[in-house]
C-alpha positions as MATLAB code, in Angstrom:
seq = 'XXXXXXXXXXXXXXXXXXXXXXXXXXXXXXXXXXXXXXXXXXXXXXXXXXXXXXXXXXXXXXXXXXXXXXXXXXXXXXXXXXXXXXXXXXXXXXXXXXXXXXXXXXXXXXXXXXXXXXXXXXXXXXXXXXXXXXXXXXXXXXXXXXXXXXXXXXXXXXXXXXXXXXXXXXXXXXXXXXXXXXXXXXXXXXXXXXXXXXXXXXXXXXXXXXXXXXXXXXXXXXXXXXXXXXXXXXXXXXXXXXXXXXXXXXXXXXXXXXXXXXXXXXXXXXXXXXXXXXXXXXXXXXXXXXX';
ca = [
     188.286   79.087   62.960;
     185.680   77.321   65.048;
     185.142   73.573   65.015;
     181.628   72.221   65.486;
     180.889   69.608   68.152;
     179.685   67.167   65.519;
     182.944   67.441   63.601;
     185.003   66.993   66.792;
     182.987   63.954   67.727;
     183.712   62.398   64.349;
     187.388   63.115   64.853;
     187.372   61.481   68.256;
     185.365   58.418   67.263;
     187.619   57.737   64.289;
     190.234   56.518   66.767;
     189.519   54.907   70.140;
     192.757   56.141   71.653;
     192.045   59.830   72.064;
     195.517   60.972   73.113;
     197.190   59.139   70.244;
     194.692   60.663   67.848;
     195.230   64.198   69.079;
     198.983   63.953   69.491;
     200.129   61.854   66.516;
     197.469   61.034   63.936;
     195.865   64.476   63.659;
     199.054   66.366   62.604;
     199.656   63.768   59.889;
     196.457   64.758   58.083;
     196.848   68.487   58.657;
     198.499   69.249   55.283;
     195.692   67.585   53.324;
     192.689   68.712   55.344;
     192.051   72.449   55.741;
     189.989   71.761   58.899;
     193.196   70.590   60.600;
     195.311   73.677   59.909;
     194.859   74.980   63.449;
     195.701   71.994   65.623;
     195.447   73.802   69.021;
     191.904   74.912   68.187;
     190.905   71.348   67.302;
     192.475   70.021   70.486;
     190.672   72.572   72.642;
     187.389   71.867   70.886;
     187.713   68.124   71.412;
     188.601   68.696   75.074;
     185.482   70.839   75.471;
     183.425   68.102   73.862;
     184.927   65.484   76.185;
     184.080   67.683   79.167;
     180.464   67.888   78.012;
     180.327   64.120   77.502;
     181.651   63.353   80.992;
     179.207   65.753   82.643;
     176.306   64.166   80.755;
     177.521   60.724   81.819;
     177.772   61.872   85.431;
     174.196   63.152   85.566;
     172.847   60.215   83.576;
     174.380   57.629   85.909;
     173.366   59.636   88.986;
     169.738   59.828   87.895;
     169.704   56.148   86.941;
     171.009   55.002   90.322;
     169.353   57.507   92.648;
     166.334   58.775   90.697;
     163.876   56.036   91.820;
     165.116   55.981   95.458;
     164.877   59.772   95.729;
     161.356   59.630   94.278;
     160.441   56.917   96.795;
     161.820   59.066   99.602;
     159.983   62.182   98.448;
     156.631   60.433   97.997;
     156.597   58.003  100.915;
     159.088   59.149  103.570;
     159.631   62.918  103.491;
     156.187   63.883  104.830;
     156.538   61.838  108.040;
     159.200   62.792  110.643;
     159.124   59.311  112.208;
     159.955   57.661  108.889;
     162.783   60.131  108.314;
     164.250   59.319  111.729;
     164.045   55.592  111.042;
     165.661   56.028  107.628;
     168.545   58.037  109.110;
     168.965   55.507  111.933;
     169.082   52.642  109.444;
     171.687   54.521  107.408;
     173.781   54.917  110.560;
     173.493   51.188  111.303;
     174.695   50.359  107.795;
     177.654   52.725  108.217;
     178.613   50.967  111.444;
     178.394   47.622  109.638;
     180.691   49.015  106.948;
     183.165   50.144  109.613;
     183.105   46.708  111.229;
     183.517   45.006  107.850;
     186.531   47.189  107.115;
     188.029   46.284  110.494;
     187.594   42.571  109.801;
     189.138   42.997  106.354;
     192.166   44.802  107.752;
     192.567   42.221  110.510;
     192.527   39.237  108.152;
     194.217   40.860  105.150;
     197.686   39.584  106.113;
     196.260   36.052  106.228;
     194.155   36.156  103.077;
     193.839   38.897  100.482;
     190.995   37.244   98.585;
     188.130   39.630   97.945;
     185.592   36.817   98.326;
     186.387   36.430  102.035;
     185.824   40.116  102.747;
     182.617   40.125  100.711;
     181.119   37.160  102.583;
     182.033   38.674  105.949;
     180.499   41.986  104.904;
     177.208   40.345  103.902;
     176.837   38.550  107.227;
     177.772   41.676  109.170;
     175.185   43.728  107.262;
     172.499   41.142  107.954;
     173.501   41.136  111.621;
     173.000   44.889  111.777;
     169.698   44.513  109.936;
     168.561   42.235  112.749;
     169.898   44.715  115.293;
     167.885   47.469  113.602;
     164.813   45.242  113.827;
     165.309   44.754  117.563;
     165.785   48.486  118.123;
     162.573   49.300  116.257;
     160.578   46.764  118.218;
     162.000   48.046  121.521;
     161.127   51.639  120.682;
     157.582   51.031  119.383;
     155.998   52.236  122.615;
     157.981   55.461  122.472;
     157.173   55.978  118.813;
     153.486   55.435  119.599;
     153.503   58.471  121.901;
     154.887   60.865  119.292;
     153.014   59.693  116.200;
     149.455   60.217  114.987;
     149.070   56.549  114.013;
     146.404   54.856  116.138;
     148.308   51.565  116.491;
     151.868   51.628  115.231;
     151.969   47.811  115.322;
     149.590   47.813  112.347;
     152.112   49.795  110.281;
     155.227   47.746  110.948;
     155.729   47.075  107.241;
     156.046   50.838  106.690;
     158.735   51.074  109.357;
     160.614   48.154  107.800;
     160.287   49.810  104.391;
     161.778   53.046  105.719;
     164.586   51.113  107.375;
     165.337   49.167  104.194;
     165.354   52.309  102.081;
     167.843   53.862  104.503;
     170.046   50.773  104.222;
     169.817   50.860  100.448;
     170.418   54.569   99.840;
     173.552   54.745  101.970;
     174.803   51.468  100.483;
     174.283   52.747   96.946;
     175.889   56.077   97.764;
     179.065   54.482   99.108;
     179.303   52.003   96.241;
     178.889   54.629   93.515;
     180.161   57.957   94.848;
     183.813   57.389   93.882;
     182.826   56.194   90.417;
     180.638   59.252   89.888;
     183.452   61.514   91.069;
     185.784   60.011   88.459;
     183.155   60.067   85.720;
     183.356   63.863   85.306;
     186.850   63.572   83.847;
     189.364   64.512   82.748;
     189.592   60.973   81.369;
     186.822   58.996   79.685;
     186.442   55.308   80.542;
     186.765   53.025   77.535;
     188.995   55.137   75.268;
     192.263   53.412   76.140;
     191.214   50.422   78.223;
     188.277   49.035   80.133;
     184.637   48.817   79.164;
     182.841   51.855   77.796;
     179.690   50.784   79.693;
     181.402   50.519   83.088;
     179.692   53.633   84.477;
     176.276   52.552   83.234;
     176.644   49.038   84.643;
     177.777   50.399   88.010;
     174.777   52.729   88.224;
     172.324   49.975   87.266;
     173.855   47.606   89.813;
     173.655   50.255   92.532;
     169.966   50.799   91.775;
     169.351   47.055   92.043;
     171.094   46.864   95.416;
     169.172   49.871   96.774;
     165.829   48.305   95.871;
     166.959   44.886   97.097;
     167.890   46.273  100.503;
     164.445   47.858  100.728;
     162.685   44.591   99.886;
     165.007   42.534  102.085;
     164.168   44.606  105.148;
     160.432   44.265  104.563;
     160.776   40.479  104.271;
     163.289   40.154  107.108;
     161.349   42.196  109.660;
     158.104   40.379  108.917;
     159.874   37.017  109.073;
     161.276   37.869  112.495;
     157.790   38.832  113.710;
     156.102   35.630  112.526;
     159.158   33.372  113.054;
     159.365   32.486  109.359;
     162.907   31.163  109.198;
     162.601   30.309  105.501;
     162.233   33.984  104.641;
     165.113   34.903  106.930;
     167.258   32.322  105.182;
     166.126   33.611  101.795;
     167.166   37.181  102.639;
     170.633   36.150  103.792;
     171.151   33.645  100.962;
     169.934   35.990   98.200;
     172.085   38.830   99.558;
     175.117   36.559   99.525;
     174.184   35.184   96.093;
     173.817   38.567   94.411;
     176.931   39.984   96.064;
     179.095   37.036   95.019;
     177.832   37.248   91.455;
     179.123   40.818   91.213;
     182.634   39.350   91.324;
     182.040   38.287   87.713;
     182.311   41.954   86.719;
     186.077   41.588   86.976;
     185.860   39.199   84.017;
     183.651   41.577   82.025;
     180.482   39.480   82.438;
     178.319   42.531   83.076;
     175.261   41.110   81.354;
     175.255   37.995   83.528;
     175.652   39.996   86.731;
     172.882   42.455   85.916;
     170.520   39.727   84.704;
     170.939   37.748   87.914;
     170.614   40.858   90.089;
     167.387   42.025   88.474;
     165.936   38.514   88.413;
     166.501   38.240   92.162;
     165.112   41.785   92.500;
     161.850   40.781   90.808;
     161.478   37.652   92.941;
     162.288   39.547   96.134;
     159.885   42.341   95.204;
     157.035   39.851   94.783;
     157.751   38.255   98.154;
     157.970   41.663   99.859;
     154.675   42.669   98.246;
     152.989   39.548   99.590;
     154.295   39.822  103.154;
     153.230   43.482  103.253;
     149.651   42.389  102.546;
     149.530   42.972   98.810;
     147.133   40.993   96.639;
     146.122   40.786   93.009;
     142.985   42.740   93.895;
     145.043   45.564   95.380;
     147.138   45.730   92.202;
     143.962   45.944   90.146;
     142.644   48.742   92.332;
     145.941   50.583   92.011;
     145.930   50.538   88.213;
     142.224   51.390   88.010;
     142.602   54.155   90.639;
     139.797   52.764   92.794;
];
């Protein structure tokens, strides 16, 4: 006999604990239901269905988290070698900040094992390396001017900060989500026995928010350092710390609160980044009218 995917899905959804269903409940109904006469076939069919479901979840979460950043890279970065170099350099700086954060965590772990301490240290270290990336870009502007076709590279500083922020964000999102994506392909399915069944989706959405936030933060931060706007510098550090600390609520299952706060801060930060990059209402109107 062959068991259809729809039938197997109904079998699986009738009990949240998949192993209990397959191992104990299913044989109980076998004498009364002709579809259950061949238990190994049913088990294999359900396993095949679970494999399909996990693969779909893997690609869905991957496209949710990395679809917009990859599109941004392809449309705005990939055609310019200078932007690619800056993006890779920014990714390297973030990796070094991660290494330093891990060292601090290991050094202070015997004293305090609270996750909040490590998170706060990591935020400040990342912002320190963001400032270091800013200084490196400003020091190398004269060299970049000699190898680029841009007439005055100083007039395109917001593009360089955008490329740097996107590099920060992509590598940050990759490290925060890669282990989750690796586990999402199975053999287990999150939410059948314990945990939230939307854990993968929430993680992908949060990673997307952090990628875009890092992009906007760099645009604001670099411009603030140029014009000595310490309010914007403070906003970048404070909002980064605020959003990161709010993610600790995920341990209590408050996913809706965490995502709402993250995307609210994302909208506010996006508006500020748009303004400091020279955007106006008129430019938005021209964009939508294709003028």
